[in-house]
mmCIF file of N, CA and C in Angstrom:
data_model
loop_
_atom_site.group_PDB
_atom_site.id
_atom_site.type_symbol
_atom_site.label_atom_id
_atom_site.label_comp_id
_atom_site.label_asym_id
_atom_site.label_seq_id
_atom_site.Cartn_x
_atom_site.Cartn_y
_atom_site.Cartn_z
ATOM 1 N N MET A 17 191.033 -60.928 -132.363
ATOM 2 C CA MET A 17 190.340 -60.091 -133.313
ATOM 3 C C MET A 17 189.279 -59.304 -132.566
ATOM 4 N N THR A 18 189.174 -58.036 -132.850
ATOM 5 C CA THR A 18 188.186 -57.202 -132.173
ATOM 6 C C THR A 18 187.327 -56.497 -133.193
ATOM 7 N N ASP A 19 186.137 -56.114 -132.731
ATOM 8 C CA ASP A 19 185.259 -55.318 -133.567
ATOM 9 C C ASP A 19 184.943 -54.028 -132.824
ATOM 10 N N ALA A 20 183.966 -53.278 -133.297
ATOM 11 C CA ALA A 20 183.653 -51.987 -132.694
ATOM 12 C C ALA A 20 183.148 -52.125 -131.269
ATOM 13 N N VAL A 21 182.549 -53.276 -130.929
ATOM 14 C CA VAL A 21 181.974 -53.448 -129.595
ATOM 15 C C VAL A 21 183.015 -53.939 -128.616
ATOM 16 N N GLY A 22 183.835 -54.866 -129.017
ATOM 17 C CA GLY A 22 184.826 -55.413 -128.098
ATOM 18 C C GLY A 22 185.408 -56.684 -128.664
ATOM 19 N N SER A 23 185.950 -57.512 -127.805
ATOM 20 C CA SER A 23 186.601 -58.730 -128.228
ATOM 21 C C SER A 23 185.568 -59.804 -128.546
ATOM 22 N N ILE A 24 185.824 -60.561 -129.585
ATOM 23 C CA ILE A 24 184.943 -61.674 -129.932
ATOM 24 C C ILE A 24 185.153 -62.813 -128.954
ATOM 25 N N ASP A 25 186.399 -62.984 -128.486
ATOM 26 C CA ASP A 25 186.712 -64.085 -127.585
ATOM 27 C C ASP A 25 186.133 -63.860 -126.192
ATOM 28 N N MET A 26 185.944 -62.633 -125.800
ATOM 29 C CA MET A 26 185.457 -62.316 -124.453
ATOM 30 C C MET A 26 184.080 -61.669 -124.569
ATOM 31 N N PRO A 27 183.007 -62.388 -124.288
ATOM 32 C CA PRO A 27 181.679 -61.783 -124.381
ATOM 33 C C PRO A 27 181.494 -60.690 -123.337
ATOM 34 N N ASP A 28 180.633 -59.708 -123.672
ATOM 35 C CA ASP A 28 180.400 -58.591 -122.773
ATOM 36 C C ASP A 28 179.621 -58.995 -121.528
ATOM 37 N N ALA A 29 178.674 -59.916 -121.682
ATOM 38 C CA ALA A 29 177.828 -60.300 -120.549
ATOM 39 C C ALA A 29 177.679 -61.807 -120.525
ATOM 40 N N GLU A 30 177.416 -62.309 -119.327
ATOM 41 C CA GLU A 30 177.168 -63.734 -119.155
ATOM 42 C C GLU A 30 175.791 -64.078 -119.702
ATOM 43 N N ASP A 31 175.624 -65.322 -120.159
ATOM 44 C CA ASP A 31 174.330 -65.764 -120.665
ATOM 45 C C ASP A 31 173.297 -65.879 -119.543
ATOM 46 N N GLU A 32 173.738 -66.368 -118.385
ATOM 47 C CA GLU A 32 172.805 -66.537 -117.284
ATOM 48 C C GLU A 32 173.054 -65.454 -116.237
ATOM 49 N N THR A 33 172.004 -64.760 -115.905
ATOM 50 C CA THR A 33 172.100 -63.762 -114.852
ATOM 51 C C THR A 33 171.604 -64.380 -113.556
ATOM 52 N N PRO A 34 171.943 -63.811 -112.420
ATOM 53 C CA PRO A 34 171.466 -64.375 -111.150
ATOM 54 C C PRO A 34 169.931 -64.424 -111.071
ATOM 55 N N GLU A 35 169.244 -63.487 -111.728
ATOM 56 C CA GLU A 35 167.791 -63.482 -111.685
ATOM 57 C C GLU A 35 167.206 -64.683 -112.435
ATOM 58 N N SER A 36 167.884 -65.098 -113.528
ATOM 59 C CA SER A 36 167.347 -66.200 -114.319
ATOM 60 C C SER A 36 167.616 -67.545 -113.658
ATOM 61 N N LYS A 37 168.524 -67.588 -112.658
ATOM 62 C CA LYS A 37 168.828 -68.834 -111.978
ATOM 63 C C LYS A 37 167.787 -69.168 -110.902
ATOM 64 N N LYS A 38 166.976 -68.180 -110.523
ATOM 65 C CA LYS A 38 165.963 -68.436 -109.500
ATOM 66 C C LYS A 38 164.920 -69.393 -110.023
ATOM 67 N N LYS A 39 164.390 -70.191 -109.113
ATOM 68 C CA LYS A 39 163.337 -71.112 -109.508
ATOM 69 C C LYS A 39 162.033 -70.339 -109.661
ATOM 70 N N THR A 40 161.308 -70.686 -110.726
ATOM 71 C CA THR A 40 160.006 -70.058 -110.936
ATOM 72 C C THR A 40 158.922 -71.008 -110.466
ATOM 73 N N ARG A 41 157.821 -70.428 -110.017
ATOM 74 C CA ARG A 41 156.701 -71.245 -109.562
ATOM 75 C C ARG A 41 156.022 -71.879 -110.752
ATOM 76 N N LYS A 42 155.597 -73.101 -110.581
ATOM 77 C CA LYS A 42 154.858 -73.771 -111.649
ATOM 78 C C LYS A 42 153.388 -73.458 -111.503
ATOM 79 N N GLY A 43 152.741 -73.174 -112.634
ATOM 80 C CA GLY A 43 151.295 -73.055 -112.639
ATOM 81 C C GLY A 43 150.749 -71.698 -112.289
ATOM 82 N N GLY A 44 151.366 -70.964 -111.424
ATOM 83 C CA GLY A 44 150.825 -69.672 -111.021
ATOM 84 C C GLY A 44 149.500 -69.837 -110.314
ATOM 85 N N LYS A 45 148.524 -68.994 -110.663
ATOM 86 C CA LYS A 45 147.205 -69.070 -110.041
ATOM 87 C C LYS A 45 146.476 -70.347 -110.425
ATOM 88 N N ARG A 46 146.683 -70.790 -111.669
ATOM 89 C CA ARG A 46 145.959 -71.964 -112.135
ATOM 90 C C ARG A 46 146.472 -73.243 -111.487
ATOM 91 N N GLY A 47 147.696 -73.260 -111.016
ATOM 92 C CA GLY A 47 148.257 -74.452 -110.417
ATOM 93 C C GLY A 47 147.614 -74.802 -109.090
ATOM 94 N N LYS A 48 147.043 -73.838 -108.387
ATOM 95 C CA LYS A 48 146.465 -74.074 -107.072
ATOM 96 C C LYS A 48 145.019 -74.533 -107.134
ATOM 97 N N LYS A 49 144.340 -74.301 -108.258
ATOM 98 C CA LYS A 49 142.925 -74.630 -108.349
ATOM 99 C C LYS A 49 142.738 -76.034 -108.903
ATOM 100 N N GLY A 50 141.615 -76.622 -108.560
ATOM 101 C CA GLY A 50 141.279 -77.930 -109.092
ATOM 102 C C GLY A 50 140.684 -77.796 -110.481
ATOM 103 N N PRO A 51 140.217 -78.907 -111.027
ATOM 104 C CA PRO A 51 139.662 -78.877 -112.383
ATOM 105 C C PRO A 51 138.438 -77.968 -112.508
ATOM 106 N N LEU A 52 137.590 -77.934 -111.492
ATOM 107 C CA LEU A 52 136.412 -77.064 -111.561
ATOM 108 C C LEU A 52 136.806 -75.599 -111.484
ATOM 109 N N GLY A 53 137.815 -75.280 -110.707
ATOM 110 C CA GLY A 53 138.295 -73.901 -110.626
ATOM 111 C C GLY A 53 138.898 -73.443 -111.941
ATOM 112 N N ARG A 54 139.639 -74.340 -112.583
ATOM 113 C CA ARG A 54 140.221 -73.993 -113.888
ATOM 114 C C ARG A 54 139.139 -73.827 -114.936
ATOM 115 N N LEU A 55 138.099 -74.661 -114.873
ATOM 116 C CA LEU A 55 136.995 -74.548 -115.815
ATOM 117 C C LEU A 55 136.244 -73.231 -115.615
ATOM 118 N N ALA A 56 136.027 -72.846 -114.356
ATOM 119 C CA ALA A 56 135.361 -71.574 -114.065
ATOM 120 C C ALA A 56 136.210 -70.404 -114.554
ATOM 121 N N LEU A 57 137.522 -70.478 -114.362
ATOM 122 C CA LEU A 57 138.422 -69.434 -114.847
ATOM 123 C C LEU A 57 138.354 -69.334 -116.370
ATOM 124 N N PHE A 58 138.303 -70.482 -117.025
ATOM 125 C CA PHE A 58 138.214 -70.509 -118.488
ATOM 126 C C PHE A 58 136.950 -69.792 -118.957
ATOM 127 N N TYR A 59 135.810 -70.092 -118.344
ATOM 128 C CA TYR A 59 134.558 -69.446 -118.747
ATOM 129 C C TYR A 59 134.548 -67.961 -118.411
ATOM 130 N N ARG A 60 135.159 -67.570 -117.307
ATOM 131 C CA ARG A 60 135.254 -66.135 -116.989
ATOM 132 C C ARG A 60 136.093 -65.414 -118.029
ATOM 133 N N GLN A 61 137.157 -66.055 -118.485
ATOM 134 C CA GLN A 61 137.991 -65.446 -119.517
ATOM 135 C C GLN A 61 137.249 -65.347 -120.846
ATOM 136 N N ILE A 62 136.419 -66.342 -121.154
ATOM 137 C CA ILE A 62 135.612 -66.277 -122.381
ATOM 138 C C ILE A 62 134.662 -65.096 -122.321
ATOM 139 N N VAL A 63 133.966 -64.935 -121.202
ATOM 140 C CA VAL A 63 133.020 -63.829 -121.051
ATOM 141 C C VAL A 63 133.746 -62.493 -121.141
ATOM 142 N N ALA A 64 134.928 -62.402 -120.544
ATOM 143 C CA ALA A 64 135.698 -61.159 -120.595
ATOM 144 C C ALA A 64 136.105 -60.827 -122.026
ATOM 145 N N GLU A 65 136.486 -61.827 -122.803
ATOM 146 C CA GLU A 65 136.858 -61.583 -124.198
ATOM 147 C C GLU A 65 135.646 -61.195 -125.036
ATOM 148 N N LEU A 66 134.494 -61.829 -124.775
ATOM 149 C CA LEU A 66 133.298 -61.493 -125.540
ATOM 150 C C LEU A 66 132.821 -60.075 -125.250
ATOM 151 N N ARG A 67 133.121 -59.562 -124.079
ATOM 152 C CA ARG A 67 132.745 -58.178 -123.771
ATOM 153 C C ARG A 67 133.586 -57.182 -124.566
ATOM 154 N N LYS A 68 134.775 -57.607 -125.000
ATOM 155 C CA LYS A 68 135.650 -56.720 -125.777
ATOM 156 C C LYS A 68 135.236 -56.646 -127.247
ATOM 157 N N VAL A 69 134.422 -57.592 -127.706
ATOM 158 C CA VAL A 69 134.043 -57.660 -129.111
ATOM 159 C C VAL A 69 133.143 -56.482 -129.467
ATOM 160 N N VAL A 70 133.419 -55.885 -130.615
ATOM 161 C CA VAL A 70 132.558 -54.823 -131.132
ATOM 162 C C VAL A 70 131.540 -55.501 -132.044
ATOM 163 N N TRP A 71 130.303 -55.623 -131.564
ATOM 164 C CA TRP A 71 129.269 -56.325 -132.303
ATOM 165 C C TRP A 71 128.692 -55.411 -133.371
ATOM 166 N N PRO A 72 128.381 -55.953 -134.558
ATOM 167 C CA PRO A 72 127.801 -55.116 -135.619
ATOM 168 C C PRO A 72 126.359 -54.735 -135.291
ATOM 169 N N THR A 73 125.952 -53.594 -135.832
ATOM 170 C CA THR A 73 124.562 -53.185 -135.668
ATOM 171 C C THR A 73 123.696 -54.031 -136.592
ATOM 172 N N ARG A 74 122.379 -53.904 -136.437
ATOM 173 C CA ARG A 74 121.465 -54.679 -137.269
ATOM 174 C C ARG A 74 121.633 -54.295 -138.738
ATOM 175 N N HIS A 75 121.819 -53.025 -139.005
ATOM 176 C CA HIS A 75 122.002 -52.553 -140.386
ATOM 177 C C HIS A 75 123.293 -53.132 -140.978
ATOM 178 N N GLN A 76 124.383 -53.080 -140.216
ATOM 179 C CA GLN A 76 125.642 -53.642 -140.702
ATOM 180 C C GLN A 76 125.517 -55.138 -140.961
ATOM 181 N N LEU A 77 124.833 -55.832 -140.057
ATOM 182 C CA LEU A 77 124.675 -57.270 -140.205
ATOM 183 C C LEU A 77 123.894 -57.625 -141.461
ATOM 184 N N THR A 78 122.807 -56.893 -141.737
ATOM 185 C CA THR A 78 122.037 -57.173 -142.949
ATOM 186 C C THR A 78 122.848 -56.812 -144.199
ATOM 187 N N THR A 79 123.628 -55.748 -144.132
ATOM 188 C CA THR A 79 124.473 -55.374 -145.273
ATOM 189 C C THR A 79 125.519 -56.448 -145.546
ATOM 190 N N TYR A 80 126.202 -56.898 -144.506
ATOM 191 C CA TYR A 80 127.234 -57.920 -144.674
ATOM 192 C C TYR A 80 126.623 -59.225 -145.193
ATOM 193 N N THR A 81 125.472 -59.594 -144.667
ATOM 194 C CA THR A 81 124.815 -60.823 -145.103
ATOM 195 C C THR A 81 124.409 -60.733 -146.566
ATOM 196 N N THR A 82 123.874 -59.597 -146.966
ATOM 197 C CA THR A 82 123.475 -59.407 -148.361
ATOM 198 C C THR A 82 124.682 -59.488 -149.294
ATOM 199 N N VAL A 83 125.772 -58.858 -148.904
ATOM 200 C CA VAL A 83 126.993 -58.890 -149.727
ATOM 201 C C VAL A 83 127.494 -60.323 -149.869
ATOM 202 N N VAL A 84 127.486 -61.080 -148.796
ATOM 203 C CA VAL A 84 127.968 -62.459 -148.845
ATOM 204 C C VAL A 84 127.072 -63.311 -149.736
ATOM 205 N N ILE A 85 125.754 -63.158 -149.606
ATOM 206 C CA ILE A 85 124.834 -63.955 -150.424
ATOM 207 C C ILE A 85 125.000 -63.612 -151.904
ATOM 208 N N ILE A 86 125.127 -62.329 -152.226
ATOM 209 C CA ILE A 86 125.324 -61.920 -153.626
ATOM 210 C C ILE A 86 126.640 -62.473 -154.166
ATOM 211 N N PHE A 87 127.696 -62.409 -153.374
ATOM 212 C CA PHE A 87 128.991 -62.948 -153.793
ATOM 213 C C PHE A 87 128.899 -64.449 -154.054
ATOM 214 N N VAL A 88 128.233 -65.180 -153.167
ATOM 215 C CA VAL A 88 128.108 -66.629 -153.336
ATOM 216 C C VAL A 88 127.311 -66.950 -154.601
ATOM 217 N N VAL A 89 126.228 -66.216 -154.856
ATOM 218 C CA VAL A 89 125.431 -66.454 -156.063
ATOM 219 C C VAL A 89 126.270 -66.186 -157.311
ATOM 220 N N ILE A 90 127.048 -65.106 -157.309
ATOM 221 C CA ILE A 90 127.918 -64.801 -158.457
ATOM 222 C C ILE A 90 128.947 -65.915 -158.660
ATOM 223 N N MET A 91 129.546 -66.393 -157.580
ATOM 224 C CA MET A 91 130.539 -67.464 -157.697
ATOM 225 C C MET A 91 129.908 -68.761 -158.189
ATOM 226 N N ILE A 92 128.680 -69.065 -157.740
ATOM 227 C CA ILE A 92 127.987 -70.255 -158.228
ATOM 228 C C ILE A 92 127.759 -70.128 -159.729
ATOM 229 N N GLY A 93 127.326 -68.954 -160.182
ATOM 230 C CA GLY A 93 127.120 -68.733 -161.612
ATOM 231 C C GLY A 93 128.411 -68.883 -162.392
ATOM 232 N N LEU A 94 129.500 -68.324 -161.882
ATOM 233 C CA LEU A 94 130.796 -68.404 -162.553
ATOM 234 C C LEU A 94 131.267 -69.849 -162.670
ATOM 235 N N VAL A 95 131.182 -70.585 -161.589
ATOM 236 C CA VAL A 95 131.614 -71.982 -161.612
ATOM 237 C C VAL A 95 130.726 -72.798 -162.546
ATOM 238 N N THR A 96 129.423 -72.500 -162.572
ATOM 239 C CA THR A 96 128.508 -73.210 -163.466
ATOM 240 C C THR A 96 128.875 -72.965 -164.923
ATOM 241 N N VAL A 97 129.160 -71.717 -165.288
ATOM 242 C CA VAL A 97 129.532 -71.384 -166.659
ATOM 243 C C VAL A 97 130.846 -72.066 -167.043
ATOM 244 N N ILE A 98 131.825 -72.027 -166.155
ATOM 245 C CA ILE A 98 133.115 -72.665 -166.439
ATOM 246 C C ILE A 98 132.933 -74.173 -166.571
ATOM 247 N N ASP A 99 132.134 -74.770 -165.697
ATOM 248 C CA ASP A 99 131.881 -76.207 -165.757
ATOM 249 C C ASP A 99 131.188 -76.581 -167.062
ATOM 250 N N TYR A 100 130.212 -75.786 -167.452
ATOM 251 C CA TYR A 100 129.509 -76.043 -168.720
ATOM 252 C C TYR A 100 130.490 -75.931 -169.895
ATOM 253 N N GLY A 101 131.370 -74.940 -169.845
ATOM 254 C CA GLY A 101 132.376 -74.782 -170.905
ATOM 255 C C GLY A 101 133.305 -75.980 -170.980
ATOM 256 N N PHE A 102 133.792 -76.464 -169.847
ATOM 257 C CA PHE A 102 134.651 -77.648 -169.839
ATOM 258 C C PHE A 102 133.895 -78.878 -170.337
ATOM 259 N N GLN A 103 132.618 -78.984 -169.970
ATOM 260 C CA GLN A 103 131.807 -80.104 -170.404
ATOM 261 C C GLN A 103 131.690 -80.120 -171.922
ATOM 262 N N GLU A 104 131.406 -78.976 -172.496
ATOM 263 C CA GLU A 104 131.281 -78.882 -173.958
ATOM 264 C C GLU A 104 132.624 -79.133 -174.637
ATOM 265 N N ALA A 105 133.722 -78.672 -174.045
ATOM 266 C CA ALA A 105 135.049 -78.909 -174.604
ATOM 267 C C ALA A 105 135.383 -80.395 -174.591
ATOM 268 N N VAL A 106 135.045 -81.083 -173.522
ATOM 269 C CA VAL A 106 135.324 -82.513 -173.431
ATOM 270 C C VAL A 106 134.466 -83.271 -174.446
ATOM 271 N N LYS A 107 133.198 -82.873 -174.598
ATOM 272 C CA LYS A 107 132.337 -83.507 -175.599
ATOM 273 C C LYS A 107 132.901 -83.298 -177.005
ATOM 274 N N TYR A 108 133.423 -82.123 -177.289
ATOM 275 C CA TYR A 108 133.977 -81.814 -178.611
ATOM 276 C C TYR A 108 135.242 -82.625 -178.874
ATOM 277 N N VAL A 109 136.118 -82.741 -177.840
ATOM 278 C CA VAL A 109 137.399 -83.439 -178.031
ATOM 279 C C VAL A 109 137.190 -84.950 -178.098
ATOM 280 N N PHE A 110 136.393 -85.493 -177.197
ATOM 281 C CA PHE A 110 136.267 -86.956 -177.104
ATOM 282 C C PHE A 110 135.021 -87.509 -177.787
ATOM 283 N N GLY A 111 134.207 -86.670 -178.370
ATOM 284 C CA GLY A 111 133.070 -87.121 -179.152
ATOM 285 C C GLY A 111 131.837 -87.159 -178.396
#
């Protein structure tokens, strides 16, 4: 049986190529260093990532903080009202 590409019984390419049969090195750069070298590399990578971060300005930070505090206060009020409603409903049903 054949399809538009070719025979189903005969695959077009082998699964393993000669390049994939080569042995790969274990560890790379990290494999040669001791525990202190790996720890230093880890901290260098942390510093490099933190340099990429776009930090908010003071104005943005105060705006975001204010929005979060207002949202939390609103949610506390909402949960309090719902809790009070359930409390009164339970008192009404069970006496």
